[in-house]
Short mmCIF file of C-alpha atoms in Angstrom, two decimals:
data_model
loop_
_atom_site.label_atom_id
_atom_site.label_comp_id
_atom_site.label_asym_id
_atom_site.label_seq_id
_atom_site.Cartn_x
_atom_site.Cartn_y
_atom_site.Cartn_z
CA MET E 1 124.66 -154.37 93.58
CA LYS E 2 122.07 -153.42 96.16
CA LEU E 3 119.79 -150.58 95.21
CA SER E 4 120.50 -147.44 97.57
CA ARG E 5 117.23 -145.67 98.58
CA LEU E 6 118.47 -142.55 97.33
CA THR E 7 118.98 -143.88 93.44
CA PRO E 8 115.16 -143.39 92.51
CA VAL E 9 115.24 -140.03 94.01
CA VAL E 10 118.34 -138.96 91.95
CA PHE E 11 116.68 -140.49 88.90
CA ILE E 12 113.53 -138.43 89.43
CA VAL E 13 115.27 -135.22 90.06
CA TRP E 14 117.33 -135.44 87.21
CA LEU E 15 114.61 -136.48 84.81
CA VAL E 16 112.80 -133.22 85.69
CA PHE E 17 115.87 -131.46 85.28
CA TYR E 18 116.23 -132.80 81.84
CA LEU E 19 112.79 -132.54 80.94
CA PHE E 20 112.31 -128.96 81.81
CA GLY E 21 112.29 -126.48 78.70
CA ASN E 22 111.89 -129.58 76.16
CA ASN E 23 108.46 -128.38 75.16
CA MET E 24 110.30 -125.13 73.73
CA LEU E 25 112.67 -126.84 71.56
CA PRO E 26 111.40 -127.65 68.27
CA VAL E 27 112.67 -130.42 65.96
CA THR E 28 114.51 -128.50 63.24
CA ASP E 29 117.97 -130.23 63.10
CA PRO E 30 118.11 -132.42 59.90
CA VAL E 31 119.67 -135.47 61.97
CA GLU E 32 117.01 -135.21 64.56
CA SER E 33 114.25 -134.88 61.92
CA ASN E 34 115.63 -138.30 60.47
CA TYR E 35 115.10 -139.97 63.82
CA ALA E 36 111.57 -138.30 64.40
CA LEU E 37 110.24 -139.14 61.29
CA THR E 38 111.38 -142.50 61.12
CA ALA E 39 109.95 -143.33 64.40
CA LYS E 40 106.68 -141.53 63.07
CA GLU E 41 106.55 -143.92 60.16
CA MET E 42 106.88 -146.86 62.25
CA VAL E 43 103.85 -145.82 64.02
CA LEU E 44 101.89 -144.89 61.10
CA SER E 45 102.90 -148.08 59.23
CA GLY E 46 102.87 -150.74 61.80
CA ASN E 47 106.22 -151.81 60.78
CA TRP E 48 108.32 -151.86 64.12
CA LEU E 49 111.07 -154.18 62.59
CA SER E 50 112.27 -152.13 59.43
CA PRO E 51 113.24 -148.61 59.73
CA GLN E 52 111.83 -146.25 56.85
CA ILE E 53 111.69 -142.71 55.80
CA TYR E 54 109.58 -141.35 53.44
CA GLY E 55 108.73 -144.67 52.35
CA THR E 56 111.93 -146.08 51.76
CA TYR E 57 113.92 -148.36 54.20
CA TRP E 58 117.00 -147.13 55.33
CA TYR E 59 119.67 -148.75 57.36
CA ASP E 60 121.54 -145.52 59.24
CA LYS E 61 121.39 -146.85 62.70
CA PRO E 62 120.12 -150.08 64.38
CA ILE E 63 116.62 -150.29 65.94
CA MET E 64 116.74 -149.24 69.40
CA ILE E 65 116.49 -145.48 69.17
CA TYR E 66 113.37 -145.87 66.64
CA TRP E 67 111.60 -148.44 69.14
CA LEU E 68 112.06 -145.97 71.94
CA ILE E 69 110.96 -142.67 70.22
CA ALA E 70 108.06 -144.71 68.54
CA LEU E 71 107.05 -146.17 71.81
CA ALA E 72 107.02 -142.56 73.22
CA PHE E 73 104.65 -141.58 70.18
CA LYS E 74 102.16 -144.31 71.04
CA ILE E 75 101.99 -143.29 74.79
CA PHE E 76 101.97 -139.34 74.71
CA GLY E 77 101.02 -138.59 71.14
CA ILE E 78 103.47 -137.08 68.22
CA ALA E 79 104.94 -133.94 69.54
CA ASP E 80 108.39 -132.26 69.36
CA TRP E 81 108.87 -132.87 73.04
CA VAL E 82 108.00 -136.60 73.05
CA VAL E 83 111.00 -136.94 70.69
CA ARG E 84 113.29 -135.70 73.27
CA LEU E 85 111.91 -138.06 75.86
CA PRO E 86 114.27 -141.20 75.67
CA SER E 87 117.43 -138.97 75.86
CA ALA E 88 115.94 -137.42 79.05
CA ILE E 89 115.07 -140.69 80.62
CA PHE E 90 118.34 -142.23 79.64
CA GLY E 91 120.19 -139.42 80.88
CA ALA E 92 118.50 -139.31 84.19
CA LEU E 93 118.99 -142.97 84.08
CA SER E 94 122.80 -142.61 83.30
CA VAL E 95 123.19 -140.27 86.58
CA ALA E 96 121.27 -142.51 88.69
CA ALA E 97 123.60 -145.41 87.78
CA MET E 98 126.78 -143.37 88.18
CA PHE E 99 125.32 -142.41 91.57
CA GLN E 100 124.54 -146.28 92.36
CA THR E 101 127.95 -147.36 91.00
CA LEU E 102 129.95 -144.90 93.02
CA ARG E 103 128.03 -145.23 96.19
CA THR E 104 128.38 -149.23 96.06
CA PHE E 105 132.32 -149.01 95.45
CA SER E 106 133.05 -146.15 97.87
CA ARG E 107 130.36 -146.83 100.46
CA ARG E 108 129.96 -143.23 100.71
CA TRP E 109 126.91 -141.52 99.52
CA LEU E 110 128.59 -138.22 99.42
CA VAL E 111 131.13 -139.54 96.67
CA GLY E 112 127.90 -140.87 94.69
CA LEU E 113 126.15 -137.56 94.64
CA VAL E 114 129.60 -135.61 93.97
CA GLY E 115 130.20 -137.87 90.71
CA SER E 116 126.76 -138.10 89.51
CA SER E 117 126.42 -134.37 89.85
CA ILE E 118 129.73 -133.90 87.91
CA LEU E 119 128.44 -136.26 84.98
CA GLY E 120 124.86 -134.94 84.80
CA THR E 121 126.25 -131.15 84.67
CA SER E 122 128.75 -131.44 82.27
CA LEU E 123 128.37 -129.29 79.38
CA MET E 124 128.30 -132.32 76.41
CA PHE E 125 126.02 -134.46 78.55
CA TRP E 126 123.37 -131.89 79.29
CA ALA E 127 123.23 -131.14 75.78
CA VAL E 128 122.69 -134.64 74.68
CA ALA E 129 120.14 -135.19 77.36
CA HIS E 130 117.96 -132.63 75.40
CA GLY E 131 119.07 -134.05 71.92
CA VAL E 132 117.28 -136.69 69.22
CA ILE E 133 120.25 -138.74 68.93
CA THR E 134 121.39 -142.32 69.76
CA ASP E 135 124.39 -141.34 72.01
CA MET E 136 122.77 -140.99 75.47
CA VAL E 137 121.15 -144.69 75.13
CA LEU E 138 124.59 -146.11 74.15
CA LEU E 139 126.45 -144.36 77.19
CA TYR E 140 123.92 -145.70 79.58
CA THR E 141 124.23 -149.09 77.95
CA THR E 142 128.18 -148.88 77.79
CA LEU E 143 128.10 -147.40 81.42
CA MET E 144 126.06 -150.50 82.90
CA VAL E 145 128.59 -153.00 80.48
CA MET E 146 131.75 -151.31 82.09
CA MET E 147 130.48 -151.23 85.69
CA TYR E 148 129.11 -154.75 85.86
CA ALA E 149 132.32 -156.26 83.74
CA TYR E 150 134.22 -154.49 86.49
CA LYS E 151 132.57 -156.16 89.16
CA GLY E 152 132.68 -159.73 87.30
CA LEU E 153 136.30 -159.40 86.61
CA ASN E 154 137.60 -158.34 89.82
CA GLU E 155 135.02 -160.20 91.74
CA ASN E 156 135.05 -163.41 89.68
CA SER E 157 131.44 -163.08 89.23
CA SER E 158 129.64 -164.90 86.43
CA THR E 159 126.35 -163.35 86.96
CA ALA E 160 127.94 -160.10 86.72
CA MET E 161 129.45 -160.81 83.39
CA VAL E 162 126.27 -162.15 82.13
CA VAL E 163 124.52 -158.70 82.71
CA ALA E 164 127.66 -156.85 81.23
CA TYR E 165 126.80 -158.74 78.07
CA VAL E 166 123.20 -158.29 77.95
CA PHE E 167 123.67 -154.51 77.94
CA SER E 168 126.49 -154.97 75.25
CA GLY E 169 123.58 -156.95 73.22
CA LEU E 170 121.38 -153.81 74.01
CA GLY E 171 124.13 -151.40 73.04
CA VAL E 172 124.78 -153.25 69.76
CA LEU E 173 120.98 -152.84 69.03
CA THR E 174 121.50 -149.20 69.47
CA LYS E 175 124.90 -148.16 67.85
CA GLY E 176 126.12 -151.23 65.96
CA PRO E 177 129.22 -153.42 66.37
CA VAL E 178 131.46 -150.41 68.18
CA ALA E 179 129.26 -151.08 71.21
CA LEU E 180 130.74 -154.48 71.52
CA VAL E 181 134.15 -153.82 70.04
CA LEU E 182 135.13 -150.69 71.94
CA PRO E 183 134.29 -152.00 75.45
CA GLY E 184 135.91 -155.16 74.65
CA LEU E 185 139.08 -153.66 73.36
CA ILE E 186 139.33 -151.78 76.76
CA LEU E 187 138.91 -154.55 78.66
CA LEU E 188 141.20 -156.53 77.11
CA VAL E 189 144.06 -153.92 78.05
CA TYR E 190 142.81 -153.45 81.40
CA VAL E 191 143.05 -157.55 82.00
CA ALA E 192 146.36 -157.49 80.21
CA LEU E 193 147.55 -154.61 82.75
CA CYS E 194 146.35 -156.71 85.71
CA ARG E 195 148.20 -159.84 84.24
CA SER E 196 145.45 -162.11 85.33
CA LYS E 197 144.42 -165.38 83.37
CA GLN E 198 141.40 -165.61 85.56
CA MET E 199 140.33 -162.27 84.43
CA LEU E 200 140.94 -163.31 80.78
CA LEU E 201 138.90 -166.53 81.08
CA ARG E 202 136.31 -164.54 83.15
CA LEU E 203 135.95 -161.94 80.29
CA PHE E 204 135.10 -164.66 77.78
CA ASP E 205 132.27 -165.92 79.98
CA TRP E 206 130.21 -168.45 77.53
CA LYS E 207 126.96 -167.77 79.54
CA GLY E 208 127.79 -163.91 79.01
CA ILE E 209 128.25 -164.48 74.91
CA LEU E 210 125.07 -166.43 74.75
CA ALA E 211 123.24 -163.84 76.49
CA PHE E 212 124.49 -161.33 74.06
CA LEU E 213 123.60 -163.43 71.07
CA VAL E 214 120.20 -163.61 72.43
CA VAL E 215 119.64 -160.10 72.91
CA ALA E 216 121.42 -158.87 69.91
CA MET E 217 121.20 -161.34 67.00
CA PRO E 218 117.34 -161.72 66.29
CA TRP E 219 116.97 -157.97 64.82
CA TYR E 220 120.14 -158.70 62.64
CA VAL E 221 118.96 -161.71 61.24
CA TYR E 222 115.49 -160.78 60.55
CA MET E 223 116.83 -157.49 58.59
CA TYR E 224 119.37 -159.75 56.60
CA SER E 225 116.63 -162.34 55.77
CA ALA E 226 114.17 -159.54 54.98
CA HIS E 227 116.44 -157.00 53.27
CA GLY E 228 119.62 -159.33 52.19
CA GLN E 229 122.97 -157.47 50.88
CA ALA E 230 121.18 -154.06 50.72
CA PHE E 231 120.94 -154.02 54.69
CA LEU E 232 124.90 -155.13 54.90
CA ASP E 233 126.01 -152.74 52.37
CA GLY E 234 123.93 -149.78 53.83
CA PHE E 235 124.63 -150.65 57.90
CA LEU E 236 127.94 -152.58 58.06
CA GLY E 237 129.31 -151.15 54.72
CA LEU E 238 128.42 -147.42 54.51
CA ASN E 239 127.85 -146.52 58.38
CA ASN E 240 130.65 -148.71 59.94
CA VAL E 241 133.68 -149.88 57.75
CA THR E 242 133.37 -146.64 55.31
CA ARG E 243 133.37 -144.15 58.25
CA ALA E 244 136.19 -145.88 60.01
CA THR E 245 138.17 -145.80 56.79
CA GLN E 246 137.21 -142.91 54.61
CA SER E 247 136.78 -139.31 56.29
CA GLU E 248 133.29 -137.85 56.03
CA HIS E 249 134.74 -134.37 57.12
CA PRO E 250 138.19 -134.26 56.11
CA GLU E 251 138.81 -130.61 57.64
CA ASP E 252 138.47 -132.00 61.12
CA ASN E 253 141.36 -134.60 60.67
CA VAL E 254 143.62 -133.17 63.06
CA TRP E 255 145.32 -134.91 66.00
CA TRP E 256 144.13 -133.12 68.54
CA PHE E 257 140.52 -133.09 67.60
CA TYR E 258 139.47 -135.11 70.49
CA ILE E 259 141.63 -133.45 72.95
CA ALA E 260 139.71 -130.44 72.35
CA ILE E 261 136.48 -132.17 72.44
CA PHE E 262 137.40 -133.42 75.69
CA LEU E 263 138.33 -130.18 77.23
CA GLY E 264 134.85 -128.46 76.46
CA ALA E 265 132.57 -131.72 77.26
CA SER E 266 133.79 -131.89 80.62
CA LEU E 267 133.21 -128.07 81.49
CA PRO E 268 132.83 -126.99 83.99
CA TRP E 269 134.59 -129.76 85.69
CA THR E 270 137.70 -129.77 83.44
CA GLY E 271 140.21 -128.77 85.99
CA ALA E 272 138.69 -131.28 88.43
CA VAL E 273 138.97 -133.99 85.61
CA ILE E 274 142.59 -133.09 84.92
CA TYR E 275 143.63 -132.78 88.68
CA GLY E 276 142.02 -136.28 89.29
CA MET E 277 144.01 -137.68 86.58
CA ILE E 278 147.38 -136.38 87.85
CA THR E 279 147.01 -137.17 91.68
CA GLY E 280 145.40 -140.74 91.04
CA PHE E 281 148.52 -141.68 89.02
CA LYS E 282 150.61 -141.57 92.09
CA GLN E 283 148.28 -144.32 93.53
CA HIS E 284 147.62 -146.67 90.62
CA HIS E 285 144.47 -147.85 92.31
CA LYS E 286 142.93 -150.47 90.26
CA TRP E 287 139.98 -148.50 89.83
CA TYR E 288 142.00 -145.47 88.58
CA VAL E 289 143.62 -147.98 86.04
CA TYR E 290 140.36 -149.21 85.22
CA CYS E 291 138.85 -145.59 84.45
CA MET E 292 142.21 -144.27 82.86
CA CYS E 293 141.96 -147.28 80.27
CA TRP E 294 138.14 -146.64 79.57
CA GLY E 295 138.44 -142.66 79.20
CA VAL E 296 141.92 -142.50 77.27
CA GLY E 297 141.37 -145.92 75.53
CA THR E 298 138.06 -144.30 74.11
CA VAL E 299 139.90 -141.13 72.72
CA LEU E 300 142.63 -143.04 71.16
CA PHE E 301 140.37 -145.42 69.68
CA TYR E 302 138.22 -142.84 67.69
CA SER E 303 141.35 -140.63 67.01
CA LEU E 304 142.62 -143.77 64.62
CA MET E 305 139.13 -143.54 62.96
CA ALA E 306 139.18 -141.64 59.75
CA THR E 307 136.03 -139.88 60.40
CA LYS E 308 135.86 -137.49 63.34
CA TYR E 309 132.57 -136.49 64.93
CA PRO E 310 132.17 -134.49 68.15
CA LEU E 311 129.91 -137.09 69.71
CA TYR E 312 132.13 -140.15 69.16
CA THR E 313 133.76 -139.99 72.49
CA PHE E 314 130.84 -138.90 74.34
CA ILE E 315 130.91 -142.58 76.50
CA SER E 316 134.55 -141.20 77.82
CA LEU E 317 132.51 -138.60 80.00
CA VAL E 318 131.69 -141.34 82.41
CA PRO E 319 135.40 -142.65 83.58
CA PHE E 320 136.34 -138.81 83.24
CA SER E 321 133.60 -137.84 85.45
CA ILE E 322 134.94 -140.63 88.06
CA LEU E 323 138.17 -139.02 87.80
CA GLY E 324 136.76 -135.63 88.38
CA THR E 325 135.05 -136.94 91.43
CA LEU E 326 138.52 -137.82 92.71
CA GLY E 327 139.97 -134.50 91.83
CA ALA E 328 136.89 -132.53 93.40
CA MET E 329 136.93 -134.68 96.64
CA LYS E 330 140.90 -134.06 97.00
CA ALA E 331 140.23 -130.48 96.37
CA LEU E 332 137.47 -130.33 99.08
CA ARG E 333 139.45 -132.35 101.99
CA PRO E 334 140.64 -130.44 104.95
CA GLY E 335 143.95 -129.07 105.37
CA ARG E 336 144.42 -129.05 101.52
CA PRO E 337 146.94 -126.48 100.01
CA ARG E 338 145.69 -123.44 99.24
CA SER E 339 146.96 -123.45 95.52
CA VAL E 340 144.56 -126.67 95.12
CA PRO E 341 141.22 -124.94 94.49
CA TRP E 342 142.66 -122.69 92.08
CA ILE E 343 144.44 -125.86 90.02
CA VAL E 344 140.78 -127.13 89.68
CA VAL E 345 139.09 -124.07 88.98
CA GLY E 346 141.75 -122.40 86.66
CA PRO E 347 141.57 -124.56 83.76
CA THR E 348 137.78 -124.13 83.74
CA LEU E 349 137.98 -120.32 83.77
CA LEU E 350 140.58 -120.23 81.28
CA LEU E 351 138.45 -122.60 78.85
CA TRP E 352 135.22 -120.32 79.43
CA ILE E 353 137.20 -117.03 78.43
CA ALA E 354 138.69 -118.82 75.38
CA TYR E 355 135.32 -120.12 74.16
CA VAL E 356 133.65 -116.75 75.16
CA GLY E 357 136.27 -115.20 73.01
CA ALA E 358 136.13 -117.36 70.19
CA SER E 359 132.19 -116.83 69.69
CA PHE E 360 133.06 -113.25 68.52
CA PHE E 361 134.97 -114.64 65.53
CA ALA E 362 132.64 -117.62 64.58
CA PRO E 363 130.05 -116.45 62.12
CA TRP E 364 127.40 -119.28 62.91
CA GLY E 365 125.47 -119.84 65.89
CA TYR E 366 123.38 -118.04 68.44
CA TYR E 367 125.40 -117.73 71.72
CA GLY E 368 122.90 -116.12 74.25
CA LEU E 369 122.25 -119.65 76.02
CA PHE E 370 126.30 -120.02 75.74
CA TYR E 371 127.04 -116.79 77.58
CA VAL E 372 124.37 -117.83 80.24
CA LEU E 373 126.22 -121.09 80.72
CA ALA E 374 129.43 -119.58 80.92
CA GLY E 375 128.40 -116.91 83.46
#
């Protein structure tokens, strides 16, 4: 993809947007503290391969997030705002990649700006871009996997598939096997719907598989050679297989859990997303089919998992934002029916009212910032 001249500008603007106020956000959340302290010990101990906290090796997540935070510590010093730097950077990279992708495929810079703005200002995306967590890095690697895979499959490009596999390897270093399994299943469904043998052969490009192994395997091989069965039990066993088969939060085991997450995560663009999903169905364009496979497939995949966690379906914000772009552009077109803007805005207004009303009954949390966002 030829880099647009606007793409670096988009990255810088959104990076500033996500960095603003980070110096006022102390690290107090237990999950954020675990990432910060592990990266700190990595810097102080000089051991950049085996994550450890309080002097004890632990295998909760792969190495990528710790490398990124530790690198930021080495460059800028150990501080709370520095811990949040990787999420801000990869948030801005994701928005810029979204702009570049939509600009390339639509050949219209306005579509790129609308789509990237919808993604960048979605409620959950904005929150994660200020967090200390792996999900923003995973979203970026997955976005790149899916965009290059789309190009590789539809244009029969081996080079694009190799790039997709490289980013898949980086995703596995960020979140584990799910970064390969979930995109792989989605792509298989898309290929099946296209009924293309050529696409199926291209999907399993041997050069891409080799590139994936070169990127992802060295760290895993090292960890097994250094820590043996303890690594397999702690990482693959507890943090992957067990979470998929045994619920950590049984109270969240309801079938509509991720539907509720979807409605809130896409705010204030939920109406536009739903409108884009409905109107795009009539056209059955391959780009629409691809996004529906990606977005709905992600929600279904995690709905089948035993453990429910709000951020598991975070990567679905990308395809849903693309569908939201479709809905927004149709709502803005000349000659549209007068009811269309209200169809787009209506669900958003109802959701804000519902969430603000519910906040008076929930006994936890500080809702000041939430009320500002709703306003």
